[in-house]
Each structure stands twice: as C-alpha cells, then as structure tokens.
Amino acid sequence: MTLTPVLSSYWDEPSSWTLESYQRHDGYQALRTALDMDADAVIGLVKDSGLRGRGGAGFPTGQKWSFIPQGTEGAAAKPHYLVVNADESEPGTCKDIPLMMATPHVLVEGAIIAAYAIRARHAFIYVRGEVLPVLRRLQTAVAEAYEAGFLGGDILGSGFDLDLVVHAGAGAYICGEETALLDSLEGRRGQPRLRPPFPAVAGLYACPTVVNNVESIASVPAVVRGGVEWFKSMGSEKSPGFTMFSLSGHVTTPGQYEAPLGITLRELLDLAGGVRAGHELKFWTPGGSSTPLLTPEHLDVPLDYENVAKAGSMLGTKALQIFDETTCVVRAVRRWTQFYAHESCGKCTPCREGTYWLAQIYERLENGTGRADDVDKLLDIADAILGKSFCALGDGAASPIMSSLKYFRDEYVAHLEGGCPFDPHASMLAAPEGVGV
C-alpha cells in the first residue's frame, strides 16, 4: 500500500501557508462548488462519502452535521455554530499543528463549507494557547480570506454570511473534550457537561452546535472537489479515505504519513525505515496514550476503526507511538498516568480520586517499595474508572494500564520481586545498561 498525499501534498513548497500558494493548488474551488449546491446536498455529499471524524471516535461527519435541527421553532430557530477543535493535546498526537502551520487555508475553506452546510453564521477555531506560531498563522490566513471575499458578508455573491474567529485556549488537556471546550469558549472553567442535551441541540451559548476536529474539517474540501467515488477509492468499505498517521518514538524516520485507512503498522514502518537500528518493536499505541497499547503480534492489523477495535484498542487520533525492547512498560505507563492525574479536571470522583491513587501505586512500583497486592489493585482502580467517569479522560487513563497488564504482567511482577529490570535512572526513552543503541 502506498502513501496518498492529499492534505500534505505540497507541505514542502516555499510559503505553502499563503493564500496565493493555496489557490495555485485549487484552493477555494470546493467552496465555489459547495455554494452552488443546496446546504442539505452538501451534508448529503459528505454523508455519502463516508468521511469519519478524524479526532478520536470516528463518528461519521455528515451524520453529525445532519443532527443540527432545521426549521423555525424551538432549538432550530436559534443561531447555529461551528466549532473546530484544534486543542491538540493527546500525548503522541502531532498532526493538526503541522497541518495548520503548513496549509491553514485548507482548514479555513473546510470551515466555511461546513458552516454553510449546517447554516451557521459564526464559526470558531479553538487552538491551544501555547502554540503561538499556529495562532498567528491561522489569524493571517483568516485575514487573507476576509480580504479575498471568502469570509464576511455575501461570500462570493452567494448571499451566505460567515464570521470566523480564531480563539486561543488557556492550555488544559480537558478542553479537548468537546463540551469542556464549549465551556472554555464561553469564558468559563473547562469542565465536561452532562449529556443529554448534546451539542447538536444545546452547545455553544445553548444553541445547536457542531464540534469537529481539525483534520475532519480540513478533509471536506478534498471530498467536495474529488467526489464520493474518488474518496471511497481509498481506505476500506466502512472506513474510507485518507488520513494522517503520526509516527513517533523509536522509529528511524518519525513524522506524518498520509495514507489510506486500512494500512498496517508493518507497512508504515517499512515506509519510515523501521524501528531504530539494532532494536525490535516491544509495544505501540494506535491512537495516542489514551488507547489500549498493542504488541508486535498486531503489526498486520489494518489500521481502520473496525479492525483496530477488533484487536482490542482504538484508532483514535492515529498517533502511533513506537517503543522498542529498551523501554520499561511500567515506567512508560506511569508517565502517562501522571499526565492524566495532573490533567483531570476533578469534576467526577472516579477520575479525580482514581488517577491520584494510580499515580501513587506506580511510584511505589518504580522505587522498589511495591506491595504484593499492588498489581491487582491497579486493575481494580482502573476498572472503577473505565466507563464510570464523566468524560473519556478516565477511560484514557485506565486503558493503557489494563492493556499493559494484559500483555506485560510479568514485568509488573518483576518490579515487585526485584525492582525495575531497567536502569531506574535512565529516561523512558534511554537504553538500559548493556543494550546498544
């Protein structure tokens, strides 16, 4: 299987982020096509293409848009909003920031088309406040789009009006959860909301709202330009199209690999030069640190939503973190656990208390003071969090623990019996004494 560069097709060109460069590569042609269509027809096109959300769960994008109530009564009569979730903060996930840096206009065009389809007159791109260069680049792209008549009033003479705001978030992992993001956007502390009502009925300012990930929205212009059959010619039947796979960790050539859904890790590693020289794969994550980890026996699992789920994990954000045999799995999972304990918003008891105690147990395991029942206690606490917390942060904290114990329980036991078999003073990505790099 080969790469399918669509979003990344001209990232390496000089000044790829400018409006001039984008228009040389058919930029804003999809917008003209969409504005000549009925809004419902645009939703139907995206639904027929099978485009699925690229931010985690893989929910069908067109179906999500169709949930927005239309009409003149009740919730349908309220303003509609589009919110782009650019709060990329999942450990291992690094696709949205380079996309927004290299080609911000593809996101702007996708947002305009999506807003037209759901009949929104205001759209927001919620970006992590720490990534200042991305904020500046997006703001420049939005300003260029306004000047060229792609934003503002009566866009391209269609009668459609849209204002697009780039909003800087305050830097909390929890704001990647869509309802916490909406609270943050409204100026409140970012915490998940109780659902129902769902954002499609009562989202931003209690109005019908669509929240989509950056890559989902950025894929829309290509779908409109290329058409349903072209898009479905890539990927699998239930997971069609192209997507960005982020390879990081112990791989020869880390980076972004745009390929059809259904490609395998073995094929991606071949394209990336394999695991670093002299080493072999020990475990990996298919979708960032919040997804259950997998092992070399899963090298040939097609990386699409259905097959990764059958293997016991989630495709998530396609953040493929590669770990070789020099990595202590207990230490790696501990680092993730510390992250989730720190980033828990504290709203619900299972996540607030559970992540705290998980971190305490991991500290004992690594410093050699573990207790005989600590391994089973990890499973008990993880089980008390999984599916019982207010949002998916709790599931993300529990998943790597439960999966690492499934595949590497003997390594946990070794920590109880004789301490960490790896050099306790080395960093997570360093090779232990006696192992060549």
XYZ file of C-alpha atoms in Angstrom:
437
model
C 0.000 0.000 0.000
C 1.347 3.442 -0.924
C 1.015 6.895 0.597
C -1.861 9.128 -0.544
C -0.726 12.730 -0.050
C -3.782 14.968 -0.233
C -3.667 17.316 2.746
C 0.123 17.096 2.810
C 0.680 17.159 -0.954
C 2.595 20.448 -1.007
C 3.739 20.958 2.587
C 7.341 21.123 1.368
C 6.750 24.027 -1.016
C 8.012 27.522 -0.085
C 5.312 29.648 1.595
C 2.750 26.833 1.389
C 0.672 28.667 4.006
C -0.173 31.695 1.856
C -3.439 32.296 0.026
C -1.567 32.590 -3.271
C 0.031 29.172 -2.822
C -3.266 27.599 -1.745
C -5.101 28.943 -4.782
C -2.393 27.560 -7.070
C -3.413 24.134 -5.727
C -7.163 24.572 -6.414
C -7.792 26.350 -3.122
C -11.360 27.616 -2.589
C -12.615 25.818 -5.705
C -14.513 23.404 -3.445
C -16.136 26.393 -1.710
C -17.448 27.672 -5.046
C -18.823 24.205 -5.800
C -20.480 23.937 -2.385
C -22.076 27.389 -2.576
C -23.728 26.374 -5.858
C -25.326 23.429 -4.047
C -28.183 23.351 -1.565
C -26.925 23.167 2.040
C -28.640 19.813 2.576
C -26.977 18.491 -0.584
C -23.562 19.350 0.887
C -24.444 17.406 4.031
C -25.627 14.523 1.844
C -22.380 14.548 -0.137
C -20.245 14.364 2.993
C -22.511 11.680 4.432
C -22.341 9.604 1.242
C -18.549 9.874 1.163
C -18.318 8.044 4.485
C -15.905 10.630 5.926
C -15.494 9.797 9.610
C -14.299 12.096 12.371
C -10.510 12.151 12.493
C -10.279 13.218 16.127
C -10.903 10.022 18.057
C -14.131 8.022 17.970
C -14.529 8.096 14.183
C -18.180 9.227 14.178
C -19.493 9.880 10.627
C -19.018 13.585 9.891
C -22.025 14.053 7.607
C -24.288 12.313 10.098
C -23.059 14.634 12.842
C -23.921 17.639 10.682
C -27.388 16.252 9.972
C -28.224 16.253 13.697
C -28.447 20.063 13.668
C -32.195 20.838 13.876
C -33.593 22.821 10.964
C -36.766 24.880 10.952
C -38.270 27.935 12.607
C -39.337 26.616 16.003
C -37.598 25.601 19.241
C -33.868 24.888 19.098
C -33.906 25.058 15.287
C -34.798 28.757 15.444
C -31.662 29.594 17.445
C -28.358 30.559 15.805
C -26.212 27.634 14.676
C -22.480 27.472 15.412
C -19.499 25.560 14.063
C -16.573 24.948 16.425
C -13.295 23.445 15.207
C -11.470 21.562 17.959
C -7.790 22.439 17.462
C -6.860 21.800 21.090
C -4.445 19.034 20.126
C -3.047 17.749 23.420
C -3.184 13.937 23.416
C 0.338 12.611 24.150
C 1.751 11.313 20.874
C -0.699 13.233 18.685
C 1.021 15.739 16.423
C -0.899 16.009 13.127
C -3.121 19.078 13.495
C -0.384 21.565 14.373
C 1.788 20.828 11.304
C -1.345 20.863 9.130
C -2.344 24.308 10.418
C 1.222 25.569 10.055
C 1.714 24.293 6.504
C -1.748 24.805 4.983
C -4.048 26.868 7.243
C -6.299 27.813 4.318
C -7.490 24.227 3.845
C -8.914 24.405 7.372
C -10.451 27.829 6.707
C -12.080 26.619 3.475
C -13.353 23.454 5.161
C -14.833 25.530 7.988
C -16.673 27.799 5.528
C -18.151 24.802 3.679
C -19.169 23.110 6.938
C -20.744 26.301 8.274
C -22.693 26.735 5.031
C -23.932 23.141 5.244
C -25.227 23.457 8.820
C -26.499 27.021 8.205
C -24.162 28.647 10.732
C -23.252 32.318 10.552
C -20.470 32.170 13.131
C -17.597 29.693 13.383
C -14.733 29.329 15.847
C -11.353 27.617 15.695
C -10.302 26.787 19.256
C -6.498 26.488 19.338
C -4.141 25.691 22.208
C -2.828 28.978 23.542
C 0.734 27.652 23.828
C 1.177 27.219 20.075
C 1.597 30.898 19.296
C 3.064 30.394 15.776
C -0.037 28.392 14.811
C -2.335 31.084 16.182
C -0.545 33.767 14.190
C -0.585 31.723 11.015
C -4.290 30.947 11.314
C -5.118 34.580 12.073
C -3.159 35.658 8.998
C -4.977 33.092 6.845
C -8.363 34.246 8.160
C -7.440 37.869 7.421
C -6.432 36.883 3.867
C -9.733 35.037 3.425
C -11.726 38.083 4.558
C -9.794 40.335 2.168
C -10.376 37.948 -0.745
C -14.119 37.765 -0.078
C -14.175 34.175 1.193
C -15.334 35.333 4.640
C -17.647 38.124 5.765
C -20.871 39.172 4.094
C -22.314 37.786 0.855
C -19.445 35.333 0.263
C -18.697 35.092 -3.470
C -22.075 36.667 -4.173
C -23.957 33.703 -2.717
C -25.850 35.595 -0.044
C -24.154 33.485 2.643
C -22.521 35.378 5.513
C -19.914 33.939 7.877
C -17.615 35.303 10.554
C -14.713 33.079 11.634
C -12.889 33.644 14.927
C -9.566 32.079 15.948
C -9.732 31.624 19.721
C -6.735 30.887 21.963
C -7.466 28.328 24.679
C -5.960 28.509 28.151
C -3.951 25.291 27.970
C -5.884 22.475 29.609
C -5.988 18.908 28.278
C -9.609 18.574 29.376
C -10.591 21.295 26.873
C -10.032 18.777 24.101
C -13.309 17.193 25.284
C -15.968 18.886 23.188
C -18.300 20.090 25.944
C -15.423 21.291 28.144
C -14.147 23.157 25.084
C -17.533 24.852 24.720
C -17.496 25.938 28.366
C -13.993 27.342 27.892
C -15.064 29.133 24.718
C -17.888 30.743 26.685
C -15.364 32.051 29.226
C -15.931 29.511 31.986
C -13.657 26.892 33.508
C -13.317 23.998 31.082
C -15.247 21.050 32.524
C -17.347 18.406 30.763
C -21.086 18.935 30.647
C -23.761 16.411 31.489
C -25.294 14.944 28.328
C -28.016 14.999 27.078
C -28.597 17.609 25.819
C -25.882 17.072 23.212
C -24.118 19.972 21.482
C -26.218 19.473 18.320
C -29.230 20.652 20.355
C -27.682 22.822 23.082
C -23.997 23.535 22.506
C -22.282 26.917 22.369
C -24.458 29.520 24.132
C -27.123 26.764 24.436
C -27.567 26.804 20.643
C -27.236 23.999 18.072
C -23.507 23.414 17.539
C -21.262 21.107 15.523
C -17.839 20.380 17.025
C -15.359 18.792 14.597
C -11.655 18.007 14.725
C -9.152 19.909 12.535
C -8.412 17.016 10.175
C -12.119 16.234 9.748
C -12.875 19.780 8.594
C -9.677 20.046 6.535
C -10.695 16.902 4.610
C -14.004 18.399 3.476
C -12.682 20.499 0.537
C -10.984 17.421 -0.950
C -14.211 15.425 -0.599
C -16.226 18.153 -2.344
C -13.614 18.527 -5.096
C -12.916 14.847 -5.681
C -16.392 13.445 -5.121
C -17.754 10.406 -3.343
C -16.330 7.709 -5.617
C -12.831 9.205 -5.554
C -12.848 9.374 -1.762
C -14.191 5.834 -1.414
C -11.485 4.519 -3.748
C -9.152 4.794 -0.755
C -9.390 3.051 2.587
C -11.842 0.304 3.472
C -15.586 -0.083 2.994
C -16.556 1.172 6.452
C -13.541 3.446 6.906
C -12.968 5.113 3.532
C -10.500 7.810 2.598
C -7.071 9.067 3.530
C -5.773 10.177 6.925
C -2.670 11.363 8.748
C -0.692 8.776 10.732
C 1.764 10.279 13.232
C 4.785 8.025 13.871
C 6.949 8.891 16.859
C 9.272 7.220 19.346
C 11.765 4.501 18.448
C 11.331 4.733 14.688
C 14.046 5.577 12.162
C 12.132 8.391 10.448
C 9.341 9.794 12.641
C 6.802 12.174 11.160
C 3.457 12.460 9.403
C 2.488 9.749 6.911
C -0.705 10.406 4.936
C -2.053 7.054 3.809
C -5.351 5.233 3.207
C -7.177 3.907 6.230
C -6.506 0.182 6.434
C -2.747 0.392 6.015
C -0.873 -1.695 8.610
C 1.823 -0.669 11.055
C 4.198 -3.063 9.297
C 3.688 -1.148 6.041
C 4.078 2.215 7.757
C 7.279 1.093 9.484
C 8.649 -0.029 6.114
C 7.985 3.478 4.794
C 9.561 5.012 7.905
C 12.738 2.917 7.831
C 11.635 0.523 10.560
C 12.336 0.515 14.282
C 15.642 2.233 15.066
C 18.721 0.235 14.066
C 19.639 -2.708 16.260
C 16.329 -2.857 18.098
C 12.934 -4.504 17.805
C 9.367 -3.471 18.497
C 8.079 -4.139 22.012
C 4.731 -2.315 22.131
C 2.913 0.578 20.444
C -0.159 2.757 20.676
C -2.524 3.028 17.691
C -4.134 6.313 18.725
C -2.141 8.111 21.387
C -1.601 7.365 25.049
C -5.316 7.028 25.849
C -5.783 3.978 23.620
C -5.018 0.411 24.774
C -1.495 -0.482 23.706
C -0.751 -3.252 21.220
C 2.226 -5.552 20.606
C 4.215 -6.969 17.633
C 1.524 -9.613 17.140
C -0.701 -6.754 15.881
C 1.702 -5.498 13.217
C -0.599 -6.658 10.421
C -3.878 -5.352 11.848
C -5.442 -2.966 9.279
C -5.419 0.500 10.788
C -9.073 1.353 10.399
C -11.769 1.860 13.014
C -13.284 -1.636 12.856
C -10.153 -3.774 12.768
C -8.310 -1.875 15.497
C -11.411 -2.241 17.695
C -11.441 -5.992 16.999
C -7.804 -6.105 18.149
C -8.864 -4.608 21.470
C -7.868 -0.988 21.003
C -9.000 2.230 19.288
C -7.682 4.025 16.223
C -8.195 7.360 17.974
C -6.039 10.113 16.519
C -3.734 7.675 14.648
C -0.829 8.652 16.917
C 1.456 5.648 16.543
C 3.953 5.751 19.405
C 6.634 3.120 18.853
C 8.531 1.606 21.806
C 11.397 -0.872 21.448
C 12.721 -3.514 23.867
C 14.744 -0.954 25.847
C 11.562 0.587 27.259
C 10.226 -0.272 30.701
C 6.495 -0.620 30.138
C 5.773 0.158 33.799
C 7.693 3.423 33.573
C 6.040 4.366 30.277
C 2.530 3.779 31.618
C 3.456 5.573 34.830
C 4.386 8.673 32.843
C 1.007 8.623 31.104
C -0.766 8.042 34.430
C 0.968 11.061 35.960
C -0.189 13.115 32.996
C -3.835 12.092 33.408
C -3.728 12.629 37.177
C -2.422 16.148 36.566
C -4.922 16.939 33.793
C -8.055 15.537 35.481
C -10.455 18.441 35.945
C -11.648 16.984 39.275
C -15.343 17.173 38.454
C -16.105 13.477 38.994
C -14.930 11.227 41.802
C -13.811 8.130 39.846
C -11.345 10.097 37.723
C -10.240 12.599 40.388
C -9.535 10.023 43.080
C -8.703 7.089 40.807
C -5.936 8.794 38.830
C -4.379 10.101 42.070
C -4.157 6.647 43.624
C -2.957 5.047 40.407
C -0.054 7.502 40.370
C 0.800 6.616 43.984
C 0.892 2.899 43.219
C 3.121 3.415 40.173
C 5.520 5.435 42.290
C 5.817 2.505 44.716
C 6.312 0.029 41.891
C 9.155 2.004 40.377
C 11.017 2.915 43.557
C 11.027 -0.671 44.806
C 8.508 -0.360 47.647
C 5.602 -2.067 45.885
C 3.193 -4.226 47.857
C 2.083 -7.738 46.982
C -1.430 -6.666 46.026
C -0.428 -3.571 44.030
C -0.813 -5.169 40.599
C -4.337 -6.351 41.335
C -5.104 -3.009 42.942
C -4.124 -1.242 39.721
C -6.667 -3.339 37.845
C -9.360 -2.738 40.478
C -8.931 1.047 40.370
C -8.726 1.139 36.573
C -11.936 -0.894 36.408
C -13.589 1.575 38.800
C -12.724 4.421 36.391
C -13.331 2.821 32.977
C -16.786 3.757 31.710
C -17.736 5.374 35.007
C -16.163 8.814 34.745
C -17.875 11.935 33.488
C -15.929 12.032 30.215
C -13.397 9.980 28.271
C -10.382 11.219 30.227
C -10.989 8.497 32.795
C -11.173 5.846 30.075
C -7.915 7.190 28.640
C -6.207 6.852 31.994
C -7.442 3.296 32.563
C -6.878 1.846 29.066
C -3.043 1.769 28.940
C -2.927 0.295 32.456
C -5.327 -2.545 31.734
C -3.762 -3.338 28.351
C -0.170 -3.228 29.660
C -1.116 -5.652 32.433
C -2.747 -7.889 29.840
C 0.444 -8.175 27.776
C 3.252 -7.428 30.278
C 2.073 -8.606 33.676
C 5.405 -10.391 34.210
C 7.200 -7.036 34.014
C 4.955 -5.652 36.751
C 5.666 -8.724 38.887
C 9.403 -8.212 38.315
C 9.063 -4.734 39.827
C 7.532 -6.299 42.922
C 10.121 -9.062 43.263
C 13.379 -7.339 42.452
C 12.776 -3.804 41.301
C 12.755 -2.383 37.786
C 14.752 -4.628 35.424
C 15.752 -1.466 33.551
C 18.093 1.262 34.726
C 15.910 3.320 37.107
C 17.995 6.431 36.491
C 17.592 6.390 32.703
C 14.888 8.350 30.938
C 11.922 6.480 29.475
C 13.433 6.508 26.010
C 17.005 5.669 27.023
C 18.524 2.232 26.589
C 19.363 0.354 29.819
C 22.951 -0.532 30.632
C 24.368 -3.201 28.340
C 21.961 -2.585 25.485
C 23.431 -0.920 22.409
C 21.655 1.972 20.726
